[in-house]
Amino acid sequence: VEDRGAALNKLEALFKKKDANSDGKVSKEEFLKGAKDAAKSETQFAAKDKDKDGNLTLEEFKAAGGKKKKDA
């Protein structure tokens, strides 16, 4: 499905943008940078960080991104 592929490409681009030091993972600090609602962002980070190592891999980022609720 093209829409899913386009969404994954957008998630990969967002991941790379968030990965400020280009180490292949997004730290909590990188994830929260520029967040308008820090508490909500911290909750989102915790939900995405499946292995609880304090970093998001691209796989964790993409898996969680696909489960975002859309506006009705």
PDB file of N, CA and C in Angstrom:
ATOM      1  N   VAL A   1       0.847  -1.177   0.000  1.00  0.00           N
ATOM      2  CA  VAL A   1       0.000   0.000   0.000  1.00  0.00           C
ATOM      3  C   VAL A   1       0.889   1.234   0.000  1.00  0.00           C
ATOM      4  N   GLU A   2       0.674   2.128  -0.931  1.00  0.00           N
ATOM      5  CA  GLU A   2       1.509   3.314  -1.064  1.00  0.00           C
ATOM      6  C   GLU A   2       1.383   4.241   0.130  1.00  0.00           C
ATOM      7  N   ASP A   3       0.179   4.401   0.668  1.00  0.00           N
ATOM      8  CA  ASP A   3      -0.004   5.293   1.800  1.00  0.00           C
ATOM      9  C   ASP A   3       0.828   4.851   2.996  1.00  0.00           C
ATOM     10  N   ARG A   4       0.874   3.568   3.241  1.00  0.00           N
ATOM     11  CA  ARG A   4       1.673   3.048   4.357  1.00  0.00           C
ATOM     12  C   ARG A   4       3.154   3.277   4.097  1.00  0.00           C
ATOM     13  N   GLY A   5       3.590   3.065   2.862  1.00  0.00           N
ATOM     14  CA  GLY A   5       4.989   3.297   2.517  1.00  0.00           C
ATOM     15  C   GLY A   5       5.366   4.755   2.682  1.00  0.00           C
ATOM     16  N   ALA A   6       4.490   5.641   2.269  1.00  0.00           N
ATOM     17  CA  ALA A   6       4.744   7.074   2.420  1.00  0.00           C
ATOM     18  C   ALA A   6       4.788   7.451   3.889  1.00  0.00           C
ATOM     19  N   ALA A   7       3.912   6.867   4.688  1.00  0.00           N
ATOM     20  CA  ALA A   7       3.899   7.152   6.121  1.00  0.00           C
ATOM     21  C   ALA A   7       5.191   6.667   6.775  1.00  0.00           C
ATOM     22  N   LEU A   8       5.656   5.481   6.376  1.00  0.00           N
ATOM     23  CA  LEU A   8       6.906   4.967   6.935  1.00  0.00           C
ATOM     24  C   LEU A   8       8.087   5.846   6.535  1.00  0.00           C
ATOM     25  N   ASN A   9       8.085   6.336   5.290  1.00  0.00           N
ATOM     26  CA  ASN A   9       9.152   7.236   4.858  1.00  0.00           C
ATOM     27  C   ASN A   9       9.152   8.514   5.674  1.00  0.00           C
ATOM     28  N   LYS A  10       7.966   9.037   5.971  1.00  0.00           N
ATOM     29  CA  LYS A  10       7.866  10.241   6.799  1.00  0.00           C
ATOM     30  C   LYS A  10       8.372   9.965   8.207  1.00  0.00           C
ATOM     31  N   LEU A  11       8.044   8.790   8.743  1.00  0.00           N
ATOM     32  CA  LEU A  11       8.524   8.431  10.080  1.00  0.00           C
ATOM     33  C   LEU A  11      10.043   8.298  10.097  1.00  0.00           C
ATOM     34  N   GLU A  12      10.604   7.709   9.032  1.00  0.00           N
ATOM     35  CA  GLU A  12      12.060   7.582   8.959  1.00  0.00           C
ATOM     36  C   GLU A  12      12.716   8.954   8.890  1.00  0.00           C
ATOM     37  N   ALA A  13      12.133   9.875   8.127  1.00  0.00           N
ATOM     38  CA  ALA A  13      12.668  11.228   8.023  1.00  0.00           C
ATOM     39  C   ALA A  13      12.578  11.945   9.370  1.00  0.00           C
ATOM     40  N   LEU A  14      11.468  11.772  10.072  1.00  0.00           N
ATOM     41  CA  LEU A  14      11.310  12.385  11.389  1.00  0.00           C
ATOM     42  C   LEU A  14      12.312  11.796  12.375  1.00  0.00           C
ATOM     43  N   PHE A  15      12.506  10.483  12.306  1.00  0.00           N
ATOM     44  CA  PHE A  15      13.484   9.829  13.175  1.00  0.00           C
ATOM     45  C   PHE A  15      14.869  10.422  12.954  1.00  0.00           C
ATOM     46  N   LYS A  16      15.270  10.560  11.702  1.00  0.00           N
ATOM     47  CA  LYS A  16      16.589  11.110  11.391  1.00  0.00           C
ATOM     48  C   LYS A  16      16.717  12.549  11.873  1.00  0.00           C
ATOM     49  N   LYS A  17      15.638  13.304  11.778  1.00  0.00           N
ATOM     50  CA  LYS A  17      15.650  14.691  12.249  1.00  0.00           C
ATOM     51  C   LYS A  17      15.802  14.729  13.771  1.00  0.00           C
ATOM     52  N   LYS A  18      15.092  13.862  14.463  1.00  0.00           N
ATOM     53  CA  LYS A  18      15.161  13.812  15.931  1.00  0.00           C
ATOM     54  C   LYS A  18      16.519  13.287  16.415  1.00  0.00           C
ATOM     55  N   ASP A  19      17.140  12.411  15.629  1.00  0.00           N
ATOM     56  CA  ASP A  19      18.433  11.807  15.987  1.00  0.00           C
ATOM     57  C   ASP A  19      19.554  12.828  15.740  1.00  0.00           C
ATOM     58  N   ALA A  20      19.639  13.819  16.616  1.00  0.00           N
ATOM     59  CA  ALA A  20      20.526  14.966  16.434  1.00  0.00           C
ATOM     60  C   ALA A  20      21.993  14.579  16.282  1.00  0.00           C
ATOM     61  N   ASN A  21      22.437  13.540  16.988  1.00  0.00           N
ATOM     62  CA  ASN A  21      23.846  13.155  16.921  1.00  0.00           C
ATOM     63  C   ASN A  21      24.103  12.007  15.944  1.00  0.00           C
ATOM     64  N   SER A  22      23.091  11.615  15.204  1.00  0.00           N
ATOM     65  CA  SER A  22      23.198  10.591  14.153  1.00  0.00           C
ATOM     66  C   SER A  22      23.809   9.276  14.633  1.00  0.00           C
ATOM     67  N   ASP A  23      23.433   8.869  15.847  1.00  0.00           N
ATOM     68  CA  ASP A  23      23.946   7.601  16.372  1.00  0.00           C
ATOM     69  C   ASP A  23      23.012   6.425  16.117  1.00  0.00           C
ATOM     70  N   GLY A  24      21.925   6.676  15.378  1.00  0.00           N
ATOM     71  CA  GLY A  24      21.014   5.598  15.034  1.00  0.00           C
ATOM     72  C   GLY A  24      19.952   5.309  16.073  1.00  0.00           C
ATOM     73  N   LYS A  25      19.867   6.167  17.080  1.00  0.00           N
ATOM     74  CA  LYS A  25      18.827   6.037  18.089  1.00  0.00           C
ATOM     75  C   LYS A  25      18.459   7.433  18.583  1.00  0.00           C
ATOM     76  N   VAL A  26      17.244   7.554  19.092  1.00  0.00           N
ATOM     77  CA  VAL A  26      16.760   8.828  19.604  1.00  0.00           C
ATOM     78  C   VAL A  26      16.681   8.724  21.117  1.00  0.00           C
ATOM     79  N   SER A  27      17.480   9.541  21.788  1.00  0.00           N
ATOM     80  CA  SER A  27      17.459   9.559  23.249  1.00  0.00           C
ATOM     81  C   SER A  27      16.233  10.319  23.737  1.00  0.00           C
ATOM     82  N   LYS A  28      15.944  10.185  25.009  1.00  0.00           N
ATOM     83  CA  LYS A  28      14.817  10.905  25.585  1.00  0.00           C
ATOM     84  C   LYS A  28      15.018  12.407  25.414  1.00  0.00           C
ATOM     85  N   GLU A  29      16.239  12.879  25.606  1.00  0.00           N
ATOM     86  CA  GLU A  29      16.536  14.303  25.461  1.00  0.00           C
ATOM     87  C   GLU A  29      16.282  14.773  24.028  1.00  0.00           C
ATOM     88  N   GLU A  30      16.718  13.967  23.054  1.00  0.00           N
ATOM     89  CA  GLU A  30      16.484  14.315  21.649  1.00  0.00           C
ATOM     90  C   GLU A  30      14.990  14.327  21.342  1.00  0.00           C
ATOM     91  N   PHE A  31      14.270  13.350  21.885  1.00  0.00           N
ATOM     92  CA  PHE A  31      12.833  13.235  21.639  1.00  0.00           C
ATOM     93  C   PHE A  31      12.076  14.435  22.210  1.00  0.00           C
ATOM     94  N   LEU A  32      12.485  14.893  23.391  1.00  0.00           N
ATOM     95  CA  LEU A  32      11.773  15.971  24.073  1.00  0.00           C
ATOM     96  C   LEU A  32      12.150  17.355  23.561  1.00  0.00           C
ATOM     97  N   LYS A  33      13.249  17.460  22.839  1.00  0.00           N
ATOM     98  CA  LYS A  33      13.694  18.769  22.363  1.00  0.00           C
ATOM     99  C   LYS A  33      12.620  19.407  21.481  1.00  0.00           C
ATOM    100  N   GLY A  34      12.219  20.625  21.853  1.00  0.00           N
ATOM    101  CA  GLY A  34      11.217  21.356  21.086  1.00  0.00           C
ATOM    102  C   GLY A  34       9.787  20.942  21.364  1.00  0.00           C
ATOM    103  N   ALA A  35       9.578  20.038  22.317  1.00  0.00           N
ATOM    104  CA  ALA A  35       8.220  19.582  22.624  1.00  0.00           C
ATOM    105  C   ALA A  35       7.404  20.708  23.260  1.00  0.00           C
ATOM    106  N   LYS A  36       6.179  20.857  22.811  1.00  0.00           N
ATOM    107  CA  LYS A  36       5.295  21.873  23.383  1.00  0.00           C
ATOM    108  C   LYS A  36       4.703  21.407  24.707  1.00  0.00           C
ATOM    109  N   ASP A  37       4.494  20.115  24.834  1.00  0.00           N
ATOM    110  CA  ASP A  37       3.914  19.542  26.049  1.00  0.00           C
ATOM    111  C   ASP A  37       4.864  18.450  26.543  1.00  0.00           C
ATOM    112  N   ALA A  38       5.785  18.839  27.432  1.00  0.00           N
ATOM    113  CA  ALA A  38       6.823  17.914  27.885  1.00  0.00           C
ATOM    114  C   ALA A  38       6.243  16.671  28.558  1.00  0.00           C
ATOM    115  N   ALA A  39       5.213  16.848  29.372  1.00  0.00           N
ATOM    116  CA  ALA A  39       4.628  15.703  30.082  1.00  0.00           C
ATOM    117  C   ALA A  39       4.040  14.699  29.093  1.00  0.00           C
ATOM    118  N   LYS A  40       3.320  15.195  28.105  1.00  0.00           N
ATOM    119  CA  LYS A  40       2.724  14.306  27.091  1.00  0.00           C
ATOM    120  C   LYS A  40       3.823  13.617  26.289  1.00  0.00           C
ATOM    121  N   SER A  41       4.860  14.377  25.947  1.00  0.00           N
ATOM    122  CA  SER A  41       5.963  13.807  25.175  1.00  0.00           C
ATOM    123  C   SER A  41       6.705  12.743  25.965  1.00  0.00           C
ATOM    124  N   GLU A  42       6.877  12.957  27.260  1.00  0.00           N
ATOM    125  CA  GLU A  42       7.534  11.941  28.096  1.00  0.00           C
ATOM    126  C   GLU A  42       6.713  10.659  28.128  1.00  0.00           C
ATOM    127  N   THR A  43       5.400  10.792  28.217  1.00  0.00           N
ATOM    128  CA  THR A  43       4.514   9.628  28.202  1.00  0.00           C
ATOM    129  C   THR A  43       4.620   8.895  26.869  1.00  0.00           C
ATOM    130  N   GLN A  44       4.639   9.655  25.768  1.00  0.00           N
ATOM    131  CA  GLN A  44       4.768   9.053  24.436  1.00  0.00           C
ATOM    132  C   GLN A  44       6.104   8.326  24.315  1.00  0.00           C
ATOM    133  N   PHE A  45       7.168   8.947  24.805  1.00  0.00           N
ATOM    134  CA  PHE A  45       8.489   8.322  24.725  1.00  0.00           C
ATOM    135  C   PHE A  45       8.479   6.992  25.480  1.00  0.00           C
ATOM    136  N   ALA A  46       7.949   6.998  26.694  1.00  0.00           N
ATOM    137  CA  ALA A  46       7.916   5.781  27.517  1.00  0.00           C
ATOM    138  C   ALA A  46       7.136   4.673  26.819  1.00  0.00           C
ATOM    139  N   ALA A  47       6.041   5.029  26.155  1.00  0.00           N
ATOM    140  CA  ALA A  47       5.232   4.028  25.458  1.00  0.00           C
ATOM    141  C   ALA A  47       5.968   3.453  24.251  1.00  0.00           C
ATOM    142  N   LYS A  48       6.748   4.265  23.573  1.00  0.00           N
ATOM    143  CA  LYS A  48       7.485   3.823  22.383  1.00  0.00           C
ATOM    144  C   LYS A  48       8.718   3.000  22.745  1.00  0.00           C
ATOM    145  N   ASP A  49       9.332   3.301  23.892  1.00  0.00           N
ATOM    146  CA  ASP A  49      10.585   2.659  24.302  1.00  0.00           C
ATOM    147  C   ASP A  49      10.301   1.273  24.874  1.00  0.00           C
ATOM    148  N   LYS A  50      10.039   0.324  23.975  1.00  0.00           N
ATOM    149  CA  LYS A  50       9.596  -1.012  24.384  1.00  0.00           C
ATOM    150  C   LYS A  50      10.610  -1.758  25.247  1.00  0.00           C
ATOM    151  N   ASP A  51      11.914  -1.580  24.977  1.00  0.00           N
ATOM    152  CA  ASP A  51      12.905  -2.299  25.776  1.00  0.00           C
ATOM    153  C   ASP A  51      13.402  -1.486  26.971  1.00  0.00           C
ATOM    154  N   LYS A  52      12.833  -0.306  27.152  1.00  0.00           N
ATOM    155  CA  LYS A  52      13.109   0.548  28.317  1.00  0.00           C
ATOM    156  C   LYS A  52      14.601   0.838  28.515  1.00  0.00           C
ATOM    157  N   ASP A  53      15.322   1.036  27.387  1.00  0.00           N
ATOM    158  CA  ASP A  53      16.749   1.342  27.495  1.00  0.00           C
ATOM    159  C   ASP A  53      17.040   2.842  27.448  1.00  0.00           C
ATOM    160  N   GLY A  54      15.980   3.654  27.376  1.00  0.00           N
ATOM    161  CA  GLY A  54      16.159   5.093  27.361  1.00  0.00           C
ATOM    162  C   GLY A  54      16.431   5.671  25.985  1.00  0.00           C
ATOM    163  N   ASN A  55      16.353   4.829  24.969  1.00  0.00           N
ATOM    164  CA  ASN A  55      16.550   5.252  23.585  1.00  0.00           C
ATOM    165  C   ASN A  55      15.510   4.586  22.703  1.00  0.00           C
ATOM    166  N   LEU A  56      15.173   5.272  21.612  1.00  0.00           N
ATOM    167  CA  LEU A  56      14.272   4.688  20.625  1.00  0.00           C
ATOM    168  C   LEU A  56      15.068   4.273  19.409  1.00  0.00           C
ATOM    169  N   THR A  57      14.892   3.031  19.005  1.00  0.00           N
ATOM    170  CA  THR A  57      15.471   2.586  17.734  1.00  0.00           C
ATOM    171  C   THR A  57      14.500   2.975  16.631  1.00  0.00           C
ATOM    172  N   LEU A  58      14.957   2.897  15.398  1.00  0.00           N
ATOM    173  CA  LEU A  58      14.074   3.186  14.273  1.00  0.00           C
ATOM    174  C   LEU A  58      12.884   2.234  14.288  1.00  0.00           C
ATOM    175  N   GLU A  59      13.119   0.980  14.640  1.00  0.00           N
ATOM    176  CA  GLU A  59      12.040  -0.008  14.672  1.00  0.00           C
ATOM    177  C   GLU A  59      10.992   0.364  15.717  1.00  0.00           C
ATOM    178  N   GLU A  60      11.431   0.772  16.919  1.00  0.00           N
ATOM    179  CA  GLU A  60      10.491   1.177  17.963  1.00  0.00           C
ATOM    180  C   GLU A  60       9.715   2.417  17.509  1.00  0.00           C
ATOM    181  N   PHE A  61      10.416   3.342  16.902  1.00  0.00           N
ATOM    182  CA  PHE A  61       9.813   4.588  16.441  1.00  0.00           C
ATOM    183  C   PHE A  61       8.747   4.321  15.386  1.00  0.00           C
ATOM    184  N   LYS A  62       9.086   3.467  14.407  1.00  0.00           N
ATOM    185  CA  LYS A  62       8.140   3.154  13.333  1.00  0.00           C
ATOM    186  C   LYS A  62       6.964   2.345  13.852  1.00  0.00           C
ATOM    187  N   ALA A  63       7.210   1.390  14.728  1.00  0.00           N
ATOM    188  CA  ALA A  63       6.129   0.552  15.253  1.00  0.00           C
ATOM    189  C   ALA A  63       5.123   1.398  16.013  1.00  0.00           C
ATOM    190  N   ALA A  64       5.597   2.285  16.826  1.00  0.00           N
ATOM    191  CA  ALA A  64       4.707   3.140  17.611  1.00  0.00           C
ATOM    192  C   ALA A  64       4.034   4.173  16.717  1.00  0.00           C
ATOM    193  N   GLY A  65       4.734   4.674  15.722  1.00  0.00           N
ATOM    194  CA  GLY A  65       4.178   5.677  14.829  1.00  0.00           C
ATOM    195  C   GLY A  65       2.989   5.154  14.056  1.00  0.00           C
ATOM    196  N   GLY A  66       3.013   3.878  13.748  1.00  0.00           N
ATOM    197  CA  GLY A  66       1.907   3.288  13.016  1.00  0.00           C
ATOM    198  C   GLY A  66       0.661   3.117  13.839  1.00  0.00           C
ATOM    199  N   LYS A  67       0.767   3.297  15.145  1.00  0.00           N
ATOM    200  CA  LYS A  67      -0.372   3.105  16.036  1.00  0.00           C
ATOM    201  C   LYS A  67      -0.959   4.421  16.522  1.00  0.00           C
ATOM    202  N   LYS A  68      -0.488   5.545  15.982  1.00  0.00           N
ATOM    203  CA  LYS A  68      -1.021   6.841  16.416  1.00  0.00           C
ATOM    204  C   LYS A  68      -2.493   6.936  16.083  1.00  0.00           C
ATOM    205  N   LYS A  69      -3.238   7.561  16.973  1.00  0.00           N
ATOM    206  CA  LYS A  69      -4.654   7.790  16.718  1.00  0.00           C
ATOM    207  C   LYS A  69      -4.784   8.951  15.746  1.00  0.00           C
ATOM    208  N   LYS A  70      -5.695   8.805  14.813  1.00  0.00           N
ATOM    209  CA  LYS A  70      -5.960   9.880  13.860  1.00  0.00           C
ATOM    210  C   LYS A  70      -7.166  10.660  14.332  1.00  0.00           C
ATOM    211  N   ASP A  71      -7.177  11.941  13.983  1.00  0.00           N
ATOM    212  CA  ASP A  71      -8.337  12.765  14.321  1.00  0.00           C
ATOM    213  C   ASP A  71      -9.558  12.251  13.591  1.00  0.00           C
ATOM    214  N   ALA A  72     -10.664  12.224  14.279  1.00  0.00           N
ATOM    215  CA  ALA A  72     -11.906  11.708  13.691  1.00  0.00           C
ATOM    216  C   ALA A  72     -12.562  12.714  12.781  1.00  0.00           C
TER     217      ALA A  72
END
